[in-house]
Short mmCIF file of C-alpha atoms and ligand atoms in Angstrom, two decimals:
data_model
loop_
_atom_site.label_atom_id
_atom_site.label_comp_id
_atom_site.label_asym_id
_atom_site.label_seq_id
_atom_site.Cartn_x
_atom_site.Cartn_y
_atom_site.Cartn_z
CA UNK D 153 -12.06 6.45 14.01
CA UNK D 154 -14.68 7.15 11.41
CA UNK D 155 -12.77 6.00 8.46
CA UNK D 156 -13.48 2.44 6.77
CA UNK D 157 -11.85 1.26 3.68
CA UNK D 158 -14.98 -0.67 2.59
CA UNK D 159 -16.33 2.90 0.55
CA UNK D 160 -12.73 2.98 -1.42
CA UNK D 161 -11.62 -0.36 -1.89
CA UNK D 162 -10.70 -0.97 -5.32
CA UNK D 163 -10.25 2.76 -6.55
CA UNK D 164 -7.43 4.49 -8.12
CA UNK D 165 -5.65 4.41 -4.54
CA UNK D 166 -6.17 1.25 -4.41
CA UNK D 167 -4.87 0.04 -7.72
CA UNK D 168 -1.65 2.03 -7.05
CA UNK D 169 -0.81 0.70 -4.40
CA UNK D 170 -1.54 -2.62 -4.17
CA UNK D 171 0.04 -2.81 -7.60
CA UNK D 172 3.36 -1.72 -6.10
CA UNK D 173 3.10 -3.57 -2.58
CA UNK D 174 2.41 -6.88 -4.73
CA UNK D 175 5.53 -6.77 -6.91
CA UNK D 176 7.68 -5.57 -3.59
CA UNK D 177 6.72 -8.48 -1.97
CA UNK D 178 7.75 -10.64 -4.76
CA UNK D 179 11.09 -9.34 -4.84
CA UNK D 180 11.41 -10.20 -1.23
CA UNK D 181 10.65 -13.61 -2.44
CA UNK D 182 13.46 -13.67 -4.85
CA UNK D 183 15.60 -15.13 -2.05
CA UNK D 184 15.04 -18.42 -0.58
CA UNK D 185 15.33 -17.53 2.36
CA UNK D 186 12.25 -16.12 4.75
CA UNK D 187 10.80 -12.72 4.86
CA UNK D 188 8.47 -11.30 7.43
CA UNK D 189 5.24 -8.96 6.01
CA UNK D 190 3.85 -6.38 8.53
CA UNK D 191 0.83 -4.20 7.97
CA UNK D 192 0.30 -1.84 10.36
CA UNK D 193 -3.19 -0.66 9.35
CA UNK D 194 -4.29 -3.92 7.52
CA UNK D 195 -8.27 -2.81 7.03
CA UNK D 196 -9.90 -6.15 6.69
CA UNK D 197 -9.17 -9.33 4.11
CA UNK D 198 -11.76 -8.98 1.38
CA UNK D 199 -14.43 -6.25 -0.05
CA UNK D 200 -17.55 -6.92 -1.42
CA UNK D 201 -17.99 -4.17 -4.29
CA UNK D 202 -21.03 -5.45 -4.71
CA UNK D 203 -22.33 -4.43 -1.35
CA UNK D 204 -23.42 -0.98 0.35
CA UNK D 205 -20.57 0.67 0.98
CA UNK D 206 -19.03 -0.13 -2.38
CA UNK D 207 -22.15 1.41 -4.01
CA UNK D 208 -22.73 4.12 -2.41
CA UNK D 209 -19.15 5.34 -3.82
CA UNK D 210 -18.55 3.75 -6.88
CA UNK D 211 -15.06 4.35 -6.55
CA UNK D 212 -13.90 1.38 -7.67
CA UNK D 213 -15.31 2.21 -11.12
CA UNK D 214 -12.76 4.05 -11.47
CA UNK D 215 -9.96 1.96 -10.49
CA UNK D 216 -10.04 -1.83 -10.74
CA UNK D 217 -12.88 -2.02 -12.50
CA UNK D 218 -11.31 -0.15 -15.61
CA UNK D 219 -8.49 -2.98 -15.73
CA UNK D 220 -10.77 -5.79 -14.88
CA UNK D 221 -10.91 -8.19 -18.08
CA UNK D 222 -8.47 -6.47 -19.72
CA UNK D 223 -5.57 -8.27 -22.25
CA UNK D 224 -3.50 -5.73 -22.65
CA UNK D 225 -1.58 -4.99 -19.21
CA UNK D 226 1.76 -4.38 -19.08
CA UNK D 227 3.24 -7.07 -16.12
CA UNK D 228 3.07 -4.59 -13.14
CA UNK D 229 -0.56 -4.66 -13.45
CA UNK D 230 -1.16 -7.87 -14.51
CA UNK D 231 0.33 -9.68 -12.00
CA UNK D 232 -2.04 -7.59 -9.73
CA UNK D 233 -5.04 -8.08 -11.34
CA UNK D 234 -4.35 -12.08 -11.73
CA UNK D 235 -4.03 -11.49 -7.93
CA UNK D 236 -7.50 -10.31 -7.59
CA UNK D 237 -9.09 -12.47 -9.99
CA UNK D 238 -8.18 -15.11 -7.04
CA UNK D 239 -11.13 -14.45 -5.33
CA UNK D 240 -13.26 -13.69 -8.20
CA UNK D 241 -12.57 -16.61 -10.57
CA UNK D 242 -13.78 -16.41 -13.78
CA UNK D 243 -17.29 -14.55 -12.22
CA UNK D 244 -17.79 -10.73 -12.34
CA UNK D 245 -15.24 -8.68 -10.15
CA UNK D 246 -16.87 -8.85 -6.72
CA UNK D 247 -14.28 -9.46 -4.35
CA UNK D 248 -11.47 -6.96 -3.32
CA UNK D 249 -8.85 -8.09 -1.59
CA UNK D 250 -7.26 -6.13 1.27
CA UNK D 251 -3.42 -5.44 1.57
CA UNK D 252 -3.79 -8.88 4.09
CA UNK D 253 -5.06 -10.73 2.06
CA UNK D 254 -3.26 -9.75 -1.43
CA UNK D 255 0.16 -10.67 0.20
CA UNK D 256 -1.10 -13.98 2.23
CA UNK D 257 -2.56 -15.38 -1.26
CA UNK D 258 1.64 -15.13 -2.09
CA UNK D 259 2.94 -16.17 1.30
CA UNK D 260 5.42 -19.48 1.26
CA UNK D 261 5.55 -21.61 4.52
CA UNK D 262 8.50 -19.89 5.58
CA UNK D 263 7.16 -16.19 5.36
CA UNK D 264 5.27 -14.59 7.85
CA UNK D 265 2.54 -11.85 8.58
CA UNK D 266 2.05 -9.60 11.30
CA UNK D 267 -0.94 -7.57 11.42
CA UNK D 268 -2.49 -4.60 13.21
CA UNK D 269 -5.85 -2.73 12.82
CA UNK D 270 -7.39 -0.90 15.61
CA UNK D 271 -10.75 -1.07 14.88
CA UNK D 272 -12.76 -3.86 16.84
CA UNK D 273 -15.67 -4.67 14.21
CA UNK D 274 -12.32 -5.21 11.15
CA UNK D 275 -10.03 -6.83 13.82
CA UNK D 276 -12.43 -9.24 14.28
CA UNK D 277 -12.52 -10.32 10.98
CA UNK D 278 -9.43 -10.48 10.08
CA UNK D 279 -8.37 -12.64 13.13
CA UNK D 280 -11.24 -15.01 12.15
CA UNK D 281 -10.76 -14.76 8.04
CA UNK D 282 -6.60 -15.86 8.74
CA UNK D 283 -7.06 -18.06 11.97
CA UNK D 284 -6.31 -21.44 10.45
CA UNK D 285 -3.05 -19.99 9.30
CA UNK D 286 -0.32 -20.19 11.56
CA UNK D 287 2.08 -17.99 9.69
CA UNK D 288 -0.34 -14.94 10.16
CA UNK D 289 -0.57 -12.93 13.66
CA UNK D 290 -3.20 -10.40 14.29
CA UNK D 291 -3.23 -7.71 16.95
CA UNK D 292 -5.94 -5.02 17.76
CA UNK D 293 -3.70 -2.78 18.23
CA UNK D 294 -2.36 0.73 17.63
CA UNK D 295 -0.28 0.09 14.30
CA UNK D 296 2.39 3.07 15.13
CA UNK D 297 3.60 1.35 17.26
CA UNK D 298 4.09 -1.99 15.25
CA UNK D 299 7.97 -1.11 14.42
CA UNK D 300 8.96 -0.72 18.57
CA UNK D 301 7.20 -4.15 19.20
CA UNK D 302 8.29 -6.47 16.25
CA UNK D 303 11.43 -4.74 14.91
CA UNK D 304 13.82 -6.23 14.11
CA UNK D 305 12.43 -9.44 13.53
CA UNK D 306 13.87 -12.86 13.39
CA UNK D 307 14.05 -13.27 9.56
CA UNK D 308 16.36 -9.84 9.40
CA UNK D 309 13.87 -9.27 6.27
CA UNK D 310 10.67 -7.24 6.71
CA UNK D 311 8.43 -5.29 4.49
CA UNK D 312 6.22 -3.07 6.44
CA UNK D 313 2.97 -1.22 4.54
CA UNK D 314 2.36 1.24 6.62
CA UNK D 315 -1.14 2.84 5.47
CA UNK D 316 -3.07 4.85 7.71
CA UNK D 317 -6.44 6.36 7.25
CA UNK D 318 -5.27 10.08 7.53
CA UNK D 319 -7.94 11.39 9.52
CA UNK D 320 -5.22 13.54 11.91
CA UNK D 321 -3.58 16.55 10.71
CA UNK D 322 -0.60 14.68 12.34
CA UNK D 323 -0.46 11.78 10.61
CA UNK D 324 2.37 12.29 8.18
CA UNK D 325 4.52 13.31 11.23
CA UNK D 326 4.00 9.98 13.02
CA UNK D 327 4.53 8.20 9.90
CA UNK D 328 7.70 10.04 9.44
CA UNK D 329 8.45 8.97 13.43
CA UNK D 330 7.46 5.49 13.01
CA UNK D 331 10.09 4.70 9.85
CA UNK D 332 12.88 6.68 11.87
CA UNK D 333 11.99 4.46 14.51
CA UNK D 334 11.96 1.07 12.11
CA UNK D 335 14.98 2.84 10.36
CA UNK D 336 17.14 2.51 13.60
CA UNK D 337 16.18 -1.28 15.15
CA UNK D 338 16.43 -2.70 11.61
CA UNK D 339 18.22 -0.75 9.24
CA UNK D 340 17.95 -2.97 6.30
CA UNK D 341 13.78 -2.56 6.65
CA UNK D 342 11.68 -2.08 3.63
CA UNK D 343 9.02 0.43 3.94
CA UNK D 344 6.17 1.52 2.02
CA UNK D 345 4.02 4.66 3.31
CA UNK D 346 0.95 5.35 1.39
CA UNK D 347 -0.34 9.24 1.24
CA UNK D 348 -3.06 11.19 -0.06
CA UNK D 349 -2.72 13.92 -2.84
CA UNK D 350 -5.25 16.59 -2.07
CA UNK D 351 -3.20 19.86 -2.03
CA UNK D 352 0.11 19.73 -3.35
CA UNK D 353 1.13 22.40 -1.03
CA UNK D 354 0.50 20.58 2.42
CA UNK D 355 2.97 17.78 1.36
CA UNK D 356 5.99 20.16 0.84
CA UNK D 357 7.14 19.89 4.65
CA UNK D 358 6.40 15.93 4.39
CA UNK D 359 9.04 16.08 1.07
CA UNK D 360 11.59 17.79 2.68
CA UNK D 361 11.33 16.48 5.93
CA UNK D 362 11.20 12.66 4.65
CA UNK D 363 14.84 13.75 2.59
CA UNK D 364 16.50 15.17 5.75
CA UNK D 365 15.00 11.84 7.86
CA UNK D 366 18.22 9.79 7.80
CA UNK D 367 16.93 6.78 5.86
CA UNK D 368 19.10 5.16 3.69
CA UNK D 369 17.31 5.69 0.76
CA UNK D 370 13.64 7.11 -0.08
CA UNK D 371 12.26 6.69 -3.15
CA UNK D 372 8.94 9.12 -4.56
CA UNK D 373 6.30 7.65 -6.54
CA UNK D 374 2.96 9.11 -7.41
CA UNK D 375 0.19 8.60 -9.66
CA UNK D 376 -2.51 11.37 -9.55
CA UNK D 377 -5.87 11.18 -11.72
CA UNK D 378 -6.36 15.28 -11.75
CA UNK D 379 -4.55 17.94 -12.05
CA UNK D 380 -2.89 17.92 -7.75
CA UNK D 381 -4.71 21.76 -7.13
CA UNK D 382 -8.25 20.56 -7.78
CA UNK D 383 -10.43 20.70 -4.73
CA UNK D 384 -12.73 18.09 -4.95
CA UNK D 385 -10.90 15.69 -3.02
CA UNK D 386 -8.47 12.90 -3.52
CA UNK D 387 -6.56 14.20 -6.77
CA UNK D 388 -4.19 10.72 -6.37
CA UNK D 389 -1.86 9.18 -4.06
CA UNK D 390 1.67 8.85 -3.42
CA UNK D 391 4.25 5.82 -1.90
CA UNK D 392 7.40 6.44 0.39
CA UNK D 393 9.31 3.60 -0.43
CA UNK D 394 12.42 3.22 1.83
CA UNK D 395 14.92 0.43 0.46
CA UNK D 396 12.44 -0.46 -2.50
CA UNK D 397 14.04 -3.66 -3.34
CA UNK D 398 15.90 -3.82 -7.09
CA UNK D 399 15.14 -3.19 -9.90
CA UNK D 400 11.59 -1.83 -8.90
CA UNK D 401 12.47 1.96 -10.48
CA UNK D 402 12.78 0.26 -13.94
CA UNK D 403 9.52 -1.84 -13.70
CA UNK D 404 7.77 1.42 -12.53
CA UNK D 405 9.51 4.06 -15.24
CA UNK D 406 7.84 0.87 -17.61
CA UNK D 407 4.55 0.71 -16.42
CA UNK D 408 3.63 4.12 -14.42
CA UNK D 409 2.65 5.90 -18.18
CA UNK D 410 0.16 3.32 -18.71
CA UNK D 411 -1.33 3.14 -15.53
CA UNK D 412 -1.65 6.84 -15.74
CA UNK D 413 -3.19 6.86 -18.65
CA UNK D 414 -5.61 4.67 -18.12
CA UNK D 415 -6.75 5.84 -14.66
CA UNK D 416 -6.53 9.51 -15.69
CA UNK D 417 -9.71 11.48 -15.78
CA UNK D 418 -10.65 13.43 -18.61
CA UNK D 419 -6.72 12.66 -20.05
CA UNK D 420 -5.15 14.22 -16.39
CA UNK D 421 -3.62 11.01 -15.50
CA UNK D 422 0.51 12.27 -14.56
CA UNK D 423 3.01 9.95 -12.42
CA UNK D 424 6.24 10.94 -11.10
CA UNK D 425 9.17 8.90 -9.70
CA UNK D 426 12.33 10.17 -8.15
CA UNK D 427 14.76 9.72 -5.13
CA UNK D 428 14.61 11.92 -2.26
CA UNK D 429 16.96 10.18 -0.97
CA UNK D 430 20.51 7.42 -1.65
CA UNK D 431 19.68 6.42 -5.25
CA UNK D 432 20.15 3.32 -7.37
C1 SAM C 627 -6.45 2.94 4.49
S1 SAM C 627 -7.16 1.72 5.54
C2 SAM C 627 -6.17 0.32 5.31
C3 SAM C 627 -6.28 -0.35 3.97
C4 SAM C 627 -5.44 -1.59 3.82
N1 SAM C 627 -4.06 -1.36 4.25
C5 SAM C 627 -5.40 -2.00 2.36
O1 SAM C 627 -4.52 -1.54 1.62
O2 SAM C 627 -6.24 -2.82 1.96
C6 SAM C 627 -6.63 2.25 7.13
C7 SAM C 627 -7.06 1.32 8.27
O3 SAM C 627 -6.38 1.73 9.46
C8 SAM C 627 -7.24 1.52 10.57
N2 SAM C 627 -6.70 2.35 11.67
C9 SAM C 627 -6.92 3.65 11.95
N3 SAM C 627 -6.10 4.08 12.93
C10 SAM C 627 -5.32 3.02 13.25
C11 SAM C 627 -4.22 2.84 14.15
N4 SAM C 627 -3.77 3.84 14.93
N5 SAM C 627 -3.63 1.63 14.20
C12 SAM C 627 -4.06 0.60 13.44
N6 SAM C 627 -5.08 0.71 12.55
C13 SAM C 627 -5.69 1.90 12.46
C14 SAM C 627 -8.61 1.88 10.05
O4 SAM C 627 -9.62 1.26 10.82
C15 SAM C 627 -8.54 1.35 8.61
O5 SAM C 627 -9.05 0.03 8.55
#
């Protein structure tokens, strides 16, 4: 496991994503009634940008930091960056937070977290950065395996972020195992797979396979920064989103131009957002 999240937190990815998660989660929270949040590859709570890592990439120069301040965001990404502001106050933009800690700062008493991350040194820290909070639950532990232990869960409403580092050439395929698996102990679950864009050509078997999976209902939505075929490395990212909860299509046909635009290098910002699977 070489990969850590401190050199990208707060880049392009980053922005995308948490963006999305954030506003799924509140639409879980449009009902009263409890939801359960499960991150199967939950990195650690909070980033410095400030520090080492951040520096040595500078990726988040191109992500948050280019919304950071900002007064004219549509809501998708204001919401988001209000959420990160949270550990920033009125200061600079210093502090990240991870997927963890982005939903927790939303959490109600009656919601609940479960967590996995595999690697000791970020285990650690999120057990310690959470362990006053009883609602939260965090296992060192392999996270593809997080839908067989906790599915399906007591609240019969879960939203799972499943984000892993991609590091294996076979990582799409047990991501496509692991929400089959999810898929069939709770049917109802809401899922959110992150993936790279780095050749266009390598996801084709992931797009077809993840239409002919038997889920309910998959919905494609990616934001890239250059054109897909360039070669330098990660062109943008995409989100599987299995039962995205209503009416997320419209908010993202709204705000995905924007974000593009703005995130876009050299004016190649593109989005696209389409079913592969069930529809509206
Ligand atoms: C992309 S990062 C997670 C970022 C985090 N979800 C966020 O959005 O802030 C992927 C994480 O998965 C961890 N990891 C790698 N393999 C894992 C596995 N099999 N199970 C659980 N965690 C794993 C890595 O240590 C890394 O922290």
């Amino acid at each position: 496991m070489n990969y850590r999240h401190s050199y990208h937190a707060g880049n392009h990815a980053d922005v995308f994503k948490h963006a999305i998660l954030l506003r799924m989660s509140q639409l879980m929270q449009r009902k009263e009634s409890p939801y359960c949040y499960l991150d199967s590859h939950a990195g650690t709570a909070l980033y410095d940008l400030q520090g080492e890592a951040a520096g040595k990439t500078g990726e988040y120069l191109d992500g948050i930091a280019r919304l950071w301040g900002r007064d004219d965001l549509p809501p998708l990404l204001s919401d988001y960056v209000a959420s990160v502001g949270v550990q920033n106050g009125t200061a600079d933009l210093r502090y990240y937070p991870g997927s963890p800690q982005l939903i927790a700062q939303g959490l109600r008493e009656q919601d609940r977290m479960i967590l996995s991350e595999l690697h000791p040194a970020d285990a650690a820290t999120l057990r310690e950065h959470f362990s006053s909070d009883a609602r939260i639950a965090v296992h060192e532990r392999d996270g593809y395996e997080l839908a067989k232990a906790f599915l399906p869960v007591a609240e019969k409403r879960a939203l799972w972020l499943l984000d892993p580092p991609f590091e294996r050439a076979d990582d799409l395929e047990r991501c496509l195992k692991a929400i089959q698996v999810a898929i069939q102990r709770m049917r109802q679950t809401v899922i959110a797979l992150w993936y790279p864009i780095k050749d266009e050509r390598l996801l084709r078997d992931f797009y077809r396979q993840m239409a002919a999976a038997g889920v309910p209902k998959v919905l494609r939505v990616e934001l890239t920064v250059r054109p897909p075929d360039t070669t330098l490395g990660l062109n943008g990212s995409g989100l599987m989103l299995i039962n995205p909860p209503w009416p997320l299509w419209d908010e993202l046909e709204r705000d995905l131009p924007w974000l593009a635009h703005e995130l876009g290098l050299s004016g190649a910002g593109a989005w696209r957002l389409d079913w592969l699977a069930g529809g509206p």
